[in-house]
Short mmCIF file of C-alpha atoms in Angstrom, two decimals:
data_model
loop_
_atom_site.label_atom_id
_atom_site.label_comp_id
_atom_site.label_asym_id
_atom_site.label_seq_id
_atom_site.Cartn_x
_atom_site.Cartn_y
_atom_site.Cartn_z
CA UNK U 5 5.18 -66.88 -8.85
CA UNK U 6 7.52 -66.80 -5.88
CA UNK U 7 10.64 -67.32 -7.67
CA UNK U 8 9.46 -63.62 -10.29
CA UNK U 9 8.43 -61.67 -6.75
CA UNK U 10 12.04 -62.40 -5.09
CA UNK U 11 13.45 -61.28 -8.46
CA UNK U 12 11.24 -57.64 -7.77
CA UNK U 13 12.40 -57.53 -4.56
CA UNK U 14 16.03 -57.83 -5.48
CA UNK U 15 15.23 -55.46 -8.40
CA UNK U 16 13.85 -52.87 -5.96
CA UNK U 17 16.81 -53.18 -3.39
CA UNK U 18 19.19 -52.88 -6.43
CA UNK U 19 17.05 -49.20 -7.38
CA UNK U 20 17.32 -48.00 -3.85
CA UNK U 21 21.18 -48.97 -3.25
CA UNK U 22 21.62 -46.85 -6.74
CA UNK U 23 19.38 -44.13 -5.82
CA UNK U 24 21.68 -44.19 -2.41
CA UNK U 25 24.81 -43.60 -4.08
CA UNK U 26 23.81 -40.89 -6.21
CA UNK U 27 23.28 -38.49 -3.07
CA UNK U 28 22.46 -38.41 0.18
CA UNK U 29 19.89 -36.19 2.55
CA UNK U 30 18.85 -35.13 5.69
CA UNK U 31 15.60 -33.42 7.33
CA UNK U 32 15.86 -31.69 10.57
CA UNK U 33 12.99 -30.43 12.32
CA UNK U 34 12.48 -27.91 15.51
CA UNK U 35 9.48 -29.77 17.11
CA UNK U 36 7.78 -32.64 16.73
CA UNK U 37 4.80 -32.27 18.89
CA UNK U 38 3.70 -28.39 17.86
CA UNK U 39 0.27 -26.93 19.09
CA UNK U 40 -2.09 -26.30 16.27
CA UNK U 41 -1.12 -24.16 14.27
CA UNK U 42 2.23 -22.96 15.79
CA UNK U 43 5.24 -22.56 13.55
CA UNK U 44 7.48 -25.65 12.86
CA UNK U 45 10.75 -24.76 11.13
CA UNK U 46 11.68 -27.56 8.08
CA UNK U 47 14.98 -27.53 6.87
CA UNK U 48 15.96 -30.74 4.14
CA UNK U 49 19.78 -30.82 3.22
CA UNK U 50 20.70 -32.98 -0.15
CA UNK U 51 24.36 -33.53 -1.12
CA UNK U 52 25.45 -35.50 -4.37
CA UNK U 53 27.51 -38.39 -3.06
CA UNK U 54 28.01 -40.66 -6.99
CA UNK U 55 30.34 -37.60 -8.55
CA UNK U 56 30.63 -39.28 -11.98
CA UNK U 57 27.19 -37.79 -13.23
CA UNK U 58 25.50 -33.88 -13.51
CA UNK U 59 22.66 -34.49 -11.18
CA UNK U 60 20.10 -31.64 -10.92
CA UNK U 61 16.84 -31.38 -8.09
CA UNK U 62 13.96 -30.45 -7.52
CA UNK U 63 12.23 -30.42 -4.19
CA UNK U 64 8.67 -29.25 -2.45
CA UNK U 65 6.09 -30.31 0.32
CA UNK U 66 2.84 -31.94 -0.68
CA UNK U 67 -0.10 -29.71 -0.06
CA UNK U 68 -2.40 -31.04 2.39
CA UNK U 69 -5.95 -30.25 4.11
CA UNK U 70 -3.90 -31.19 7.73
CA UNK U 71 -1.03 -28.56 7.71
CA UNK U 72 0.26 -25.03 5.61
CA UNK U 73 3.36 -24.08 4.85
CA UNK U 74 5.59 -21.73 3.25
CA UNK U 75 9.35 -21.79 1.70
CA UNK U 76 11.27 -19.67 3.28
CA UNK U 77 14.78 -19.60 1.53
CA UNK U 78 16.05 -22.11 -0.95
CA UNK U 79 20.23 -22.82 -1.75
CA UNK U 80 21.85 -24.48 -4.20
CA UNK U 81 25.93 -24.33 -4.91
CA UNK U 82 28.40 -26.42 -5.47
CA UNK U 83 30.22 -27.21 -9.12
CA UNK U 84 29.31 -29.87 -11.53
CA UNK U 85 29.06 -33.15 -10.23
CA UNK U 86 29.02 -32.06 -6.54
CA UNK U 87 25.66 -30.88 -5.93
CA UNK U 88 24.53 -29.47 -2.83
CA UNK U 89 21.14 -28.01 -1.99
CA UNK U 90 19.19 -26.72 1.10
CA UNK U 91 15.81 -25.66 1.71
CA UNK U 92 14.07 -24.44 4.15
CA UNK U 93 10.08 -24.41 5.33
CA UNK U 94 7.64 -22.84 7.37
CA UNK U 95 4.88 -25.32 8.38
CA UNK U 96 1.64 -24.72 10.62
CA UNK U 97 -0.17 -27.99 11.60
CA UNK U 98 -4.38 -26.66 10.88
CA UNK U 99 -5.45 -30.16 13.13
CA UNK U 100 -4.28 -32.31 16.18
CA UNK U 101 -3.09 -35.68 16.03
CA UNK U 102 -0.88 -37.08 14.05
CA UNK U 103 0.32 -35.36 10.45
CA UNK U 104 2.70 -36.96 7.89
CA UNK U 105 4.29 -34.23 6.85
CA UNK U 106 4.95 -35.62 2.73
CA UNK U 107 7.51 -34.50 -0.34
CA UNK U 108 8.21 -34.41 -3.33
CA UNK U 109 11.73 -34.93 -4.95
CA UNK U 110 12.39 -35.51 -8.85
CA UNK U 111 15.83 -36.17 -9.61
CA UNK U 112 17.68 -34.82 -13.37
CA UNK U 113 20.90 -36.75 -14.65
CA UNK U 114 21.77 -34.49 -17.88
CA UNK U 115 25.54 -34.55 -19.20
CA UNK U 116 28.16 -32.41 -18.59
CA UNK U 117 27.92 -29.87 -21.48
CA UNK U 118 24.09 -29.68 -21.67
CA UNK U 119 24.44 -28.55 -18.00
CA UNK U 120 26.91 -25.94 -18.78
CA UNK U 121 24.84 -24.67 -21.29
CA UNK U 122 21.64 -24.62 -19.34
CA UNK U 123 23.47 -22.31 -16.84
CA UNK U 124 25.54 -20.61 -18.89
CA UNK U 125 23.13 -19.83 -21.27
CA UNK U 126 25.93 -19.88 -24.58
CA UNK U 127 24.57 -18.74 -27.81
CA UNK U 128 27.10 -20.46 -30.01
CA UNK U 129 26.51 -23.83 -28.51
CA UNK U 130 24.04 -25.54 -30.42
CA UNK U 131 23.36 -28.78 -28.86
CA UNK U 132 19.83 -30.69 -27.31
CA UNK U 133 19.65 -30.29 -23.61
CA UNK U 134 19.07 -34.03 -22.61
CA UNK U 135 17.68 -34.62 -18.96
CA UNK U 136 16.10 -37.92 -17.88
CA UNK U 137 14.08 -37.33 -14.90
CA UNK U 138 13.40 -39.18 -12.06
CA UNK U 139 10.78 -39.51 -9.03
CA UNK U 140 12.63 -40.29 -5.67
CA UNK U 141 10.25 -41.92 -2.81
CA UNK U 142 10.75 -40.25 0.42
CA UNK U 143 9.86 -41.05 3.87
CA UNK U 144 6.99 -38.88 5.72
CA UNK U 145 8.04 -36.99 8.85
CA UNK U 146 5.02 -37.63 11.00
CA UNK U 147 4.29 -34.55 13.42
CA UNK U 148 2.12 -34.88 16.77
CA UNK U 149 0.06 -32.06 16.63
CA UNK U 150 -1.16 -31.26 20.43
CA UNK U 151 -4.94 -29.49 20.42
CA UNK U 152 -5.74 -26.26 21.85
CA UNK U 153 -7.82 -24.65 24.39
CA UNK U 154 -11.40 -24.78 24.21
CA UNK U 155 -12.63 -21.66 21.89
CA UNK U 156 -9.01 -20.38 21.16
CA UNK U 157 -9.71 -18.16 18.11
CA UNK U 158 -5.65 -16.96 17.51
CA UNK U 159 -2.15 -18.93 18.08
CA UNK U 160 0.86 -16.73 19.20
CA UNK U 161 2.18 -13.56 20.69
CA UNK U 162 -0.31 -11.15 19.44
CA UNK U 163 -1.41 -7.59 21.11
CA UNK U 164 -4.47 -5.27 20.27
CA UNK U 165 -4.93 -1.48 19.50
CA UNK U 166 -7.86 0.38 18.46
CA UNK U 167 -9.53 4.08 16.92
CA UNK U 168 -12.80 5.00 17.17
CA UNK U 169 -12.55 9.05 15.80
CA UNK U 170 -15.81 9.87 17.93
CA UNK U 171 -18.97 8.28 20.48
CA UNK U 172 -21.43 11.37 19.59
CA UNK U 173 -23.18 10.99 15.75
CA UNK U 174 -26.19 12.00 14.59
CA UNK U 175 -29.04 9.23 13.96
CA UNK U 176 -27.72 6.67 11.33
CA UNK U 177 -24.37 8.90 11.04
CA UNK U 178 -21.57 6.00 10.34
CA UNK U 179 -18.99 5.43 13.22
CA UNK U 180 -15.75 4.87 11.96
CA UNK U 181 -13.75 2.31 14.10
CA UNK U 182 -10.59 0.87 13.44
CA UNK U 183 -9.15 -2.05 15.04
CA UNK U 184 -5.41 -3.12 14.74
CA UNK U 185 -3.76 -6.72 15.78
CA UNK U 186 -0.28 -7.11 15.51
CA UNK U 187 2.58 -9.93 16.92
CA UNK U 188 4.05 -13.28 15.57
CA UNK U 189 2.17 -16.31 14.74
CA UNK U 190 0.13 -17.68 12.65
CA UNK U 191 -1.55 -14.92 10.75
CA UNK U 192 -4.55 -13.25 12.96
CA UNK U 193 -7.53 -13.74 10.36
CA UNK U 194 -11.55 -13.43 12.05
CA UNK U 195 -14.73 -13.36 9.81
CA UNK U 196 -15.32 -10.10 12.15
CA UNK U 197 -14.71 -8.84 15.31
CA UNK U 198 -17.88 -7.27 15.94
CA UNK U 199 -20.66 -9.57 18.36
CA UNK U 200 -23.47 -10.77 16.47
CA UNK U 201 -25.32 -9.23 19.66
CA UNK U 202 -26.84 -6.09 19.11
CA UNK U 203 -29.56 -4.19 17.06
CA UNK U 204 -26.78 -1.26 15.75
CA UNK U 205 -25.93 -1.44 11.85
CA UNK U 206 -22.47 -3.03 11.11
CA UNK U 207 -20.47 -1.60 8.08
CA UNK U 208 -17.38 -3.96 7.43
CA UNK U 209 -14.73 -4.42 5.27
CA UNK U 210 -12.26 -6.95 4.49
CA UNK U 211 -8.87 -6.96 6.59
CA UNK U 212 -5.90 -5.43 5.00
CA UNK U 213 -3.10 -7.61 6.37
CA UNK U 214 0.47 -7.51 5.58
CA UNK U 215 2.53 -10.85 7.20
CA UNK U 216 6.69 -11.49 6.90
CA UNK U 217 7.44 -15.02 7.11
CA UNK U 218 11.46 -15.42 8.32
CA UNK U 219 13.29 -18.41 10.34
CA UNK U 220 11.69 -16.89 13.64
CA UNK U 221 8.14 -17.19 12.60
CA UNK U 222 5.47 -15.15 10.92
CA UNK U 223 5.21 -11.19 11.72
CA UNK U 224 1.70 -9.85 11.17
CA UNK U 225 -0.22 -6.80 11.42
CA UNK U 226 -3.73 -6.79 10.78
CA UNK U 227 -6.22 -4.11 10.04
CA UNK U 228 -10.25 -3.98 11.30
CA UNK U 229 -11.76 -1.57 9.37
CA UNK U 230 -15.32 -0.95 10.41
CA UNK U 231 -18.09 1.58 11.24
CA UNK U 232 -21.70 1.28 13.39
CA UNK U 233 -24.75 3.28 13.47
CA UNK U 234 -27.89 3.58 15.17
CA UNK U 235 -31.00 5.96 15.41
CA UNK U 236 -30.57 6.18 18.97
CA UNK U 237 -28.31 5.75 22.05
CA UNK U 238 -26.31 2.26 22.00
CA UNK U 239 -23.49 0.51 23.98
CA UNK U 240 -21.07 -1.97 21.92
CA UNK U 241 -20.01 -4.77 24.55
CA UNK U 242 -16.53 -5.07 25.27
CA UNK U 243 -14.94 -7.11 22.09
CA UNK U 244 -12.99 -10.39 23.83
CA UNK U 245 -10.97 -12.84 21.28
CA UNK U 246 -9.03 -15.45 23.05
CA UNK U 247 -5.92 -16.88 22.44
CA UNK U 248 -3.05 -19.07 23.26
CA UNK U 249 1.03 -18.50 22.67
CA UNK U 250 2.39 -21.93 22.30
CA UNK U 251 5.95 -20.24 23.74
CA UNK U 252 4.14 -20.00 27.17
CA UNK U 253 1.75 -22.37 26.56
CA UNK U 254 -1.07 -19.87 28.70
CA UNK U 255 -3.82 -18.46 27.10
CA UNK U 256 -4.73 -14.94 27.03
CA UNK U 257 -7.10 -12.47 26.09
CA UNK U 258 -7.06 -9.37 23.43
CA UNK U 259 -9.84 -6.94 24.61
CA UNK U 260 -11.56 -3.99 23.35
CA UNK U 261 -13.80 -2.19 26.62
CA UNK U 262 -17.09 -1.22 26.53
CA UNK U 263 -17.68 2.01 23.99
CA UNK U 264 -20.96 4.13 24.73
CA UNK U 265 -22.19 5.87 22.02
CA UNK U 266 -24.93 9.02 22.21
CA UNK U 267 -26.72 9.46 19.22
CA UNK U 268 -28.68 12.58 18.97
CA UNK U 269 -32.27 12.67 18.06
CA UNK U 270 -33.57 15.46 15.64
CA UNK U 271 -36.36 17.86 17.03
CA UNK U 272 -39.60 16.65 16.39
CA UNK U 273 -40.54 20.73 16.32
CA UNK U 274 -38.33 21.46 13.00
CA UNK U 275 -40.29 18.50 11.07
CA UNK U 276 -43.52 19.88 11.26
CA UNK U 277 -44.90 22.97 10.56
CA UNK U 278 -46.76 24.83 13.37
CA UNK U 279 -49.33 26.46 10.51
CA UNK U 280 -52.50 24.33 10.11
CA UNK U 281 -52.52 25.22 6.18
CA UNK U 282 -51.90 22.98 3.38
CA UNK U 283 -49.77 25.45 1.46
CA UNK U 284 -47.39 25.52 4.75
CA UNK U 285 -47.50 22.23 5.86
CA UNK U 286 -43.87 20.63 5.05
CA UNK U 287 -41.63 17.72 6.48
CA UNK U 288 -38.04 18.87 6.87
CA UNK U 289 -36.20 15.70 5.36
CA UNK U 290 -32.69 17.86 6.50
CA UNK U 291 -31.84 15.26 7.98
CA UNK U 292 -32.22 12.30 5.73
CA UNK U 293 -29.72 14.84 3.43
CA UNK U 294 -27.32 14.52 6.19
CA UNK U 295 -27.43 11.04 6.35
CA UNK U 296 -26.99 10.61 2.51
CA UNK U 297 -23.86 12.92 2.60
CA UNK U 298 -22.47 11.07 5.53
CA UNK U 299 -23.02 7.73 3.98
CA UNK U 300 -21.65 9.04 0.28
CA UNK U 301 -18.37 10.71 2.80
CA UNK U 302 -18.25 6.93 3.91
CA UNK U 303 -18.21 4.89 0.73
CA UNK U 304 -15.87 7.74 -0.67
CA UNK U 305 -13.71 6.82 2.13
CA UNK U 306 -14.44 3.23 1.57
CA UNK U 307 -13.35 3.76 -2.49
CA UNK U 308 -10.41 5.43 -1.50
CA UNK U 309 -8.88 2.59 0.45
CA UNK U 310 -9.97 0.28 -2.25
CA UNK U 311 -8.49 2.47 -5.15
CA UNK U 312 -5.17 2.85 -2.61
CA UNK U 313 -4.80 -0.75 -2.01
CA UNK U 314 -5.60 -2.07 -6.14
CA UNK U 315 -3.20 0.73 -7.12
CA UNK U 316 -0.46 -0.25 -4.55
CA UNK U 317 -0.76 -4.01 -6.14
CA UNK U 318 -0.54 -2.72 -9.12
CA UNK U 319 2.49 -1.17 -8.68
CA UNK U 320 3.92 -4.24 -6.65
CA UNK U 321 2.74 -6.40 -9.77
CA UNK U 322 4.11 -3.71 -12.18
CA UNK U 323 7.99 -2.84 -10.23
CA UNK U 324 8.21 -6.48 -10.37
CA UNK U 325 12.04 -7.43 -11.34
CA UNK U 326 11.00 -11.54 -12.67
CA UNK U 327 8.27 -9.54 -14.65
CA UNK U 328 10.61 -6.88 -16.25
CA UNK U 329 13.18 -9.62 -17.11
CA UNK U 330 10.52 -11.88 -19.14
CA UNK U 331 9.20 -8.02 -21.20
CA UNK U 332 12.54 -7.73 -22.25
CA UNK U 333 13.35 -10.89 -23.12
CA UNK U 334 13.69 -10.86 -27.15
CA UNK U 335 14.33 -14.38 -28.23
CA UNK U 336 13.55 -18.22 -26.75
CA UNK U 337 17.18 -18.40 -25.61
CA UNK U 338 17.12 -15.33 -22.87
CA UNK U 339 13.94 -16.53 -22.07
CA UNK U 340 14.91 -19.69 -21.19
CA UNK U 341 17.88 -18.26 -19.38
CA UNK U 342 15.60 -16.05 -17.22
CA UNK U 343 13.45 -19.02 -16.47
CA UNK U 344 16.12 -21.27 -15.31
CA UNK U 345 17.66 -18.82 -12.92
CA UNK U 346 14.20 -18.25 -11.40
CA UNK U 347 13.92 -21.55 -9.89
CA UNK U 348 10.34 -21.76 -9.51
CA UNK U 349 8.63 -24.73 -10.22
CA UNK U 350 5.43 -22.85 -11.68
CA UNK U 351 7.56 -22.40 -14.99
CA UNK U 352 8.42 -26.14 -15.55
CA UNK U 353 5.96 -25.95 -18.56
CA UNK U 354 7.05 -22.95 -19.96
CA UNK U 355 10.90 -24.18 -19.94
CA UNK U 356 9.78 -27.54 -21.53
CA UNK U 357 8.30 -25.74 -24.43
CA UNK U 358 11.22 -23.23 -25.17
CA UNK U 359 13.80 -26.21 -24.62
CA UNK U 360 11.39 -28.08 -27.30
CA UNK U 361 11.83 -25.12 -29.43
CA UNK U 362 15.40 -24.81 -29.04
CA UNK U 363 16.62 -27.96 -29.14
CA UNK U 364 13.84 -30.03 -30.61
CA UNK U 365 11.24 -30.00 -33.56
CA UNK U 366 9.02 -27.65 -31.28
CA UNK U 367 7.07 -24.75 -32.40
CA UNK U 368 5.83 -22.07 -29.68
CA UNK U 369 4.66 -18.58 -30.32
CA UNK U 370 7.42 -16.59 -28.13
CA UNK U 371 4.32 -13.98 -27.59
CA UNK U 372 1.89 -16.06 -26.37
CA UNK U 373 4.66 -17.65 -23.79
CA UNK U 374 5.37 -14.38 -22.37
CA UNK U 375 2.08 -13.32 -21.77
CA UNK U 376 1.04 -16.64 -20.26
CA UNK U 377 4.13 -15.81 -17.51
CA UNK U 378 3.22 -12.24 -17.15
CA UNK U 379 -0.34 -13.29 -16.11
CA UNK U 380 1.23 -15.44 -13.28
CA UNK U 381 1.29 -13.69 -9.57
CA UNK U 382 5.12 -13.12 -9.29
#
């Protein structure tokens, strides 16, 4: 039994002194001992080092419960049988303690003119495009995440404006008030930021955000819509949300002061009639009319921003370059091409099928494909 496991060992040590020559790599990191959740730039280098074979990679973080993260930019260059590839990460640590920050590499030897072809993407080349894939192992980076203040609600270098259109209304007239948070960090996302104090009627809707992730961090800006009402006078206390830029490391508040609001009562004379006769006696409900228009002015308002935003994705989703490629793509083989220059790891399935097709016995329904990628978020 001991003589087979020295023979596994040596096998292993022979797989890793292989794997070694093939390429080498490097991971450089900004921090090691981030805040929660405060940026952490990733950048992993990989250069082909055994320039006898095509070697082709793939590369990605492992998603995890203990950290987020985002690519940022992704090269690759260099001519056959010199590979070189960068790529570079945006990673936000969501606990404290200590985070192994994992990957995941797959190696791809394929020969020389199956490799042209793939990028080329010749149509008088008829020829299998053979890859055998591998799984590299690599190391964790282990991060030392360092907690936060007690009750710190945002991370970064954030500031706060805010609208409120008017503090007179009529009883149960919506208030429309619209708060605004914008800076770097991570992204500024509260249930609400409205107390749970208070006997006024809340009216919220989901924030619209818009966030740029770059080398120097994430750029938000943030938008509160809201509204209150109440059948009579009401103060809102002053809105405090607390939070801590890991550049200063001080904490800091974004406040909203005290708003009064007078709500005016209707006259108790104009409800009832003065007349003590059946025929006369009538309840003005004026004002329960007013109410309905201002609520049907609010969810008109409300629809409008919905219809805005769903037709400004649509259009996003629609002007889509990746998306206009794949419609106009009339055969498996500029398919294929299209796929391969996309680099995105989401259409490994879709390439394995139309190589299958191309090269192999495979059958696929070019329709069917294409709508399968056009229902993907690109």
């Amino acid at each position: 039994m001991k003589h087979n496991l020295g023979k596994m060992l040596i096998f292993l040590l022979a797989a890793l002194v292989l794997q070694a020559k093939d390429f080498d790599y490097s991971f450089f990191i900004d921090k090691k001992n981030p805040y929660i959740k405060e940026a952490v730039l990733l950048t992993f280098e990989l250069n082909q080092t055994n320039h006898h074979k095509t070697l082709l990679f793939d590369f990605d973080l492992n998603p995890s419960d203990s950290y987020s993260f985002q690519r940022i930019k992704s090269n690759k260059s260099g001519a056959i049988h010199h590979a070189m590839a960068q790529y570079t990460y945006l990673i936000y640590p969501l606990r404290s303690g200590d985070i192994n920050i994992t990957f995941e590499l797959e190696k791809k030897v394929t020969s020389d003119d199956s490799s042209a072809y793939s990028f080329s993407g010749g149509r008088d080349i008829a020829m299998q495009l053979v890859t055998v894939k591998t799984s590299i192992a690599l190391p964790p980076i282990t991060l030392k995440a360092k907690a936060l203040p007690e009750d710190t609600l945002l991370v970064g270098d954030f500031n706060i404006t805010y609208n409120i259109k008017k503090h007179e209304a009529k009883a149960h007239e919506p208030l429309l008030f619209q708060a605004k948070i914008e800076g770097k960090g991570y992204p500024p996302l509260l249930d609400t930021l409205l107390p749970k104090d208070g006997n006024f009627t809340r009216f919220t809707e989901k924030p619209i955000v818009n966030s740029k992730t770059s080398t120097q961090g994430t750029q938000n800006t943030v938008i509160y819509p809201m509204a209150l009402s109440h059948d009579k006078s009401f103060t809102l206390p002053p809105l405090v949300i607390k939070c801590f830029n890991p550049q200063t490391e001080k904490s800091y508040a974004l406040i909203i002061p005290t708003q009064s609001f007078t709500i005016t009562q209707p006259d108790v004379a104009t409800l009832i009639d003065s007349i003590d006769s059946p025929k006369a006696l009538k309840v003005d409900w004026s004002w329960l009319s007013a109410l309905f228009s201002y609520f049907i002015v609010f969810v008109a308002g409300y629809l409008s921003a919905v219809s805005w935003k769903w037709e400004k994705r649509s259009l996003s989703q629609k002007d889509s370059p990746l998306k206009v490629k794949i419609q106009n793509c009339k055969d498996e083989k500029a398919l294929l091409q299209v796929l391969m220059a996309a680099d995105n790891k989401r259409f490994a399935s879709s390439i394995e099928k139309l190589e299958a097709s191309l090269y192999g016995n495979g059958k696929i329904n070019i329709y069917k494909v294409k709508k399968e990628l056009l229902e993907m978020p690109l």
